[in-house]
mmCIF file of C-alpha atoms and ligand atoms in Angstrom:
data_model
loop_
_atom_site.group_PDB
_atom_site.id
_atom_site.type_symbol
_atom_site.label_atom_id
_atom_site.label_comp_id
_atom_site.label_asym_id
_atom_site.label_seq_id
_atom_site.Cartn_x
_atom_site.Cartn_y
_atom_site.Cartn_z
ATOM 1 C CA MET M 166 -8.048 -180.753 -101.604
ATOM 2 C CA THR M 167 -9.004 -177.158 -100.980
ATOM 3 C CA TYR M 168 -8.968 -173.773 -102.597
ATOM 4 C CA VAL M 169 -6.763 -171.083 -101.058
ATOM 5 C CA VAL M 170 -6.416 -167.311 -101.239
ATOM 6 C CA THR M 171 -2.996 -166.172 -102.427
ATOM 7 C CA ASP M 172 -1.087 -162.905 -102.262
ATOM 8 C CA ASN M 173 -2.849 -160.950 -104.985
ATOM 9 C CA CYS M 174 -5.793 -160.563 -102.612
ATOM 10 C CA ILE M 175 -3.607 -158.400 -100.355
ATOM 11 C CA ALA M 176 -4.680 -154.747 -100.481
ATOM 12 C CA CYS M 177 -7.536 -155.631 -102.870
ATOM 13 C CA LYS M 178 -10.000 -157.621 -100.831
ATOM 14 C CA TYR M 179 -12.851 -157.282 -103.307
ATOM 15 C CA THR M 180 -14.871 -159.855 -101.341
ATOM 16 C CA ASP M 181 -16.866 -161.031 -104.374
ATOM 17 C CA CYS M 182 -15.813 -164.512 -103.320
ATOM 18 C CA VAL M 183 -17.613 -164.599 -99.983
ATOM 19 C CA GLU M 184 -21.047 -164.138 -101.539
ATOM 20 C CA VAL M 185 -20.863 -167.383 -103.475
ATOM 21 C CA CYS M 186 -19.298 -169.742 -100.941
ATOM 22 C CA PRO M 187 -21.936 -172.296 -99.889
ATOM 23 C CA VAL M 188 -20.200 -173.114 -96.607
ATOM 24 C CA ASP M 189 -19.097 -169.626 -95.497
ATOM 25 C CA CYS M 190 -15.465 -170.540 -95.056
ATOM 26 C CA PHE M 191 -13.840 -167.172 -95.817
ATOM 27 C CA TYR M 192 -12.143 -165.306 -92.966
ATOM 28 C CA GLU M 193 -11.263 -161.633 -92.960
ATOM 29 C CA GLY M 194 -7.969 -160.027 -92.000
ATOM 30 C CA GLU M 195 -6.856 -156.408 -92.158
ATOM 31 C CA ASN M 196 -6.039 -156.398 -95.859
ATOM 32 C CA MET M 197 -6.880 -159.833 -97.262
ATOM 33 C CA LEU M 198 -9.105 -162.872 -96.867
ATOM 34 C CA VAL M 199 -8.250 -166.538 -96.381
ATOM 35 C CA ILE M 200 -10.154 -169.805 -96.817
ATOM 36 C CA HIS M 201 -10.304 -172.401 -94.042
ATOM 37 C CA PRO M 202 -8.838 -175.484 -95.749
ATOM 38 C CA ASP M 203 -10.802 -177.905 -93.569
ATOM 39 C CA GLU M 204 -14.135 -176.196 -94.192
ATOM 40 C CA CYS M 205 -13.779 -175.644 -97.957
ATOM 41 C CA ILE M 206 -15.697 -178.310 -99.873
ATOM 42 C CA ASP M 207 -13.737 -177.782 -103.106
ATOM 43 C CA CYS M 208 -16.776 -176.677 -105.061
ATOM 44 C CA GLY M 209 -14.673 -174.170 -106.994
ATOM 45 C CA VAL M 210 -17.398 -171.566 -107.447
ATOM 46 C CA CYS M 211 -15.359 -168.810 -105.799
ATOM 47 C CA GLU M 212 -12.378 -169.106 -108.125
ATOM 48 C CA PRO M 213 -13.882 -167.357 -111.183
ATOM 49 C CA GLU M 214 -15.518 -164.723 -108.951
ATOM 50 C CA CYS M 215 -12.207 -163.230 -107.871
ATOM 51 C CA PRO M 216 -11.428 -160.215 -110.094
ATOM 52 C CA VAL M 217 -7.689 -160.524 -109.476
ATOM 53 C CA ASP M 218 -7.319 -164.297 -109.760
ATOM 54 C CA ALA M 219 -6.137 -164.666 -106.174
ATOM 55 C CA ILE M 220 -8.034 -167.900 -105.460
ATOM 56 C CA ARG M 221 -6.189 -171.035 -106.542
ATOM 57 C CA PRO M 222 -6.755 -174.795 -106.096
ATOM 58 C CA ASP M 223 -4.095 -176.437 -103.931
ATOM 59 C CA THR M 224 -3.435 -178.916 -106.730
ATOM 60 C CA GLU M 225 -1.316 -176.273 -108.459
ATOM 61 C CA PRO M 226 2.471 -176.338 -107.885
ATOM 62 C CA ASP M 227 3.916 -174.774 -104.726
ATOM 63 C CA MET M 228 0.568 -174.286 -103.023
ATOM 64 C CA GLU M 229 1.528 -176.000 -99.763
ATOM 65 C CA GLN M 230 2.782 -172.754 -98.218
ATOM 66 C CA TRP M 231 -0.549 -171.106 -99.065
ATOM 67 C CA VAL M 232 -2.560 -173.918 -97.540
ATOM 68 C CA GLU M 233 -0.625 -173.453 -94.300
ATOM 69 C CA PHE M 234 -0.993 -169.677 -94.514
ATOM 70 C CA ASN M 235 -4.761 -169.944 -95.046
ATOM 71 C CA ARG M 236 -5.082 -172.460 -92.224
ATOM 72 C CA LYS M 237 -3.117 -170.330 -89.780
ATOM 73 C CA TYR M 238 -5.064 -167.139 -90.309
ATOM 74 C CA SER M 239 -8.511 -168.680 -90.737
ATOM 75 C CA GLU M 240 -8.141 -169.880 -87.172
ATOM 76 C CA GLN M 241 -7.409 -166.340 -85.958
ATOM 77 C CA TRP M 242 -9.646 -164.087 -88.039
ATOM 78 C CA PRO M 243 -13.452 -163.608 -87.987
ATOM 79 C CA VAL M 244 -15.660 -165.202 -90.618
ATOM 80 C CA ILE M 245 -16.956 -162.939 -93.405
ATOM 81 C CA VAL M 246 -20.169 -163.852 -95.223
ATOM 82 C CA THR M 247 -21.326 -160.687 -96.996
ATOM 83 C CA LYS M 248 -19.657 -158.559 -99.640
ATOM 84 C CA LYS M 249 -18.298 -155.166 -98.655
ATOM 85 C CA ASP M 250 -16.483 -152.394 -100.501
ATOM 86 C CA ALA M 251 -13.012 -153.218 -101.785
ATOM 87 C CA LEU M 252 -10.033 -151.474 -100.230
ATOM 88 C CA PRO M 253 -9.549 -147.939 -101.633
ATOM 89 C CA ASP M 254 -6.511 -148.696 -103.806
ATOM 90 C CA ALA M 255 -7.679 -152.124 -104.923
ATOM 91 C CA ASP M 256 -7.579 -151.545 -108.694
ATOM 92 C CA GLU M 257 -4.198 -149.885 -108.498
ATOM 93 C CA MET M 258 -2.767 -152.648 -106.324
ATOM 94 C CA ASP M 259 -3.809 -155.518 -108.592
ATOM 95 C CA GLY M 260 -0.741 -157.488 -109.596
ATOM 96 C CA LYS M 261 1.731 -155.381 -107.609
ATOM 97 C CA PRO M 262 4.834 -157.276 -106.472
ATOM 98 C CA GLU M 263 5.909 -157.600 -102.843
ATOM 99 C CA LYS M 264 2.391 -157.736 -101.500
ATOM 100 C CA MET M 265 3.504 -159.924 -98.630
ATOM 101 C CA LYS M 266 5.366 -156.926 -97.261
ATOM 102 C CA LEU M 267 2.098 -154.991 -97.094
ATOM 103 C CA PHE M 268 0.508 -157.940 -95.365
ATOM 104 C CA SER M 269 3.242 -158.094 -92.742
ATOM 105 C CA GLU M 270 2.982 -154.390 -92.071
ATOM 106 C CA ALA M 271 -0.793 -154.551 -91.619
ATOM 107 C CA ALA M 272 -0.460 -157.615 -89.413
ATOM 108 C CA GLY M 273 2.154 -155.862 -87.303
ATOM 109 C CA GLU M 274 4.625 -158.632 -87.920
ATOM 110 C CA GLY M 275 7.438 -156.459 -89.232
ATOM 111 C CA GLY M 276 8.821 -156.255 -92.761
HETATM 112 S S1 SF4 R 553 -12.538 -161.934 -104.529
HETATM 113 FE FE1 SF4 R 553 -10.325 -162.273 -104.632
HETATM 114 S S2 SF4 R 553 -9.375 -160.315 -104.085
HETATM 115 FE FE2 SF4 R 553 -11.498 -160.341 -103.434
HETATM 116 S S3 SF4 R 553 -11.460 -160.953 -101.313
HETATM 117 FE FE3 SF4 R 553 -11.879 -162.749 -102.557
HETATM 118 S S4 SF4 R 553 -9.850 -163.605 -102.914
HETATM 119 FE FE4 SF4 R 553 -9.531 -161.538 -102.234
HETATM 120 S S1 SF4 R 554 -14.132 -173.683 -103.283
HETATM 121 FE FE1 SF4 R 554 -16.266 -173.549 -102.647
HETATM 122 S S2 SF4 R 554 -16.264 -174.117 -100.500
HETATM 123 FE FE2 SF4 R 554 -14.175 -173.633 -101.047
HETATM 124 S S3 SF4 R 554 -13.934 -171.502 -100.497
HETATM 125 FE FE3 SF4 R 554 -14.514 -171.575 -102.663
HETATM 126 S S4 SF4 R 554 -16.736 -171.360 -102.654
HETATM 127 FE FE4 SF4 R 554 -16.106 -171.901 -100.566
#
């Protein structure tokens, strides 16, 4: 099992989570983070640290797509181990629908 970052991280990226991870398995993209599913040791300490509840255990329903998403991008993005400032509109963007669209735009993958 692993924990994964889901879409409410998009455009928030508070990065509180990276400070607590004992194995440094968070990876940083343009507007969100992901967890490497093979490196995560399922300790669970990051989950309550996320201010927007974006980190979920893969034991919850319908998490398979997020495991694959986290795996894909953790293999492409650089590791992040220290906290940095959240994105400028983070508070405003919390809970906004259609965040995947923002992700696709930032990733240059079209709408
Ligand atoms: S704390 Fe939550 S919103 Fe912030 S970077 Fe980590 S997963 Fe994303
Ligand atoms: S569950 Fe533990 S090992 Fe996995 S990402 Fe969170 S802090 Fe890191």
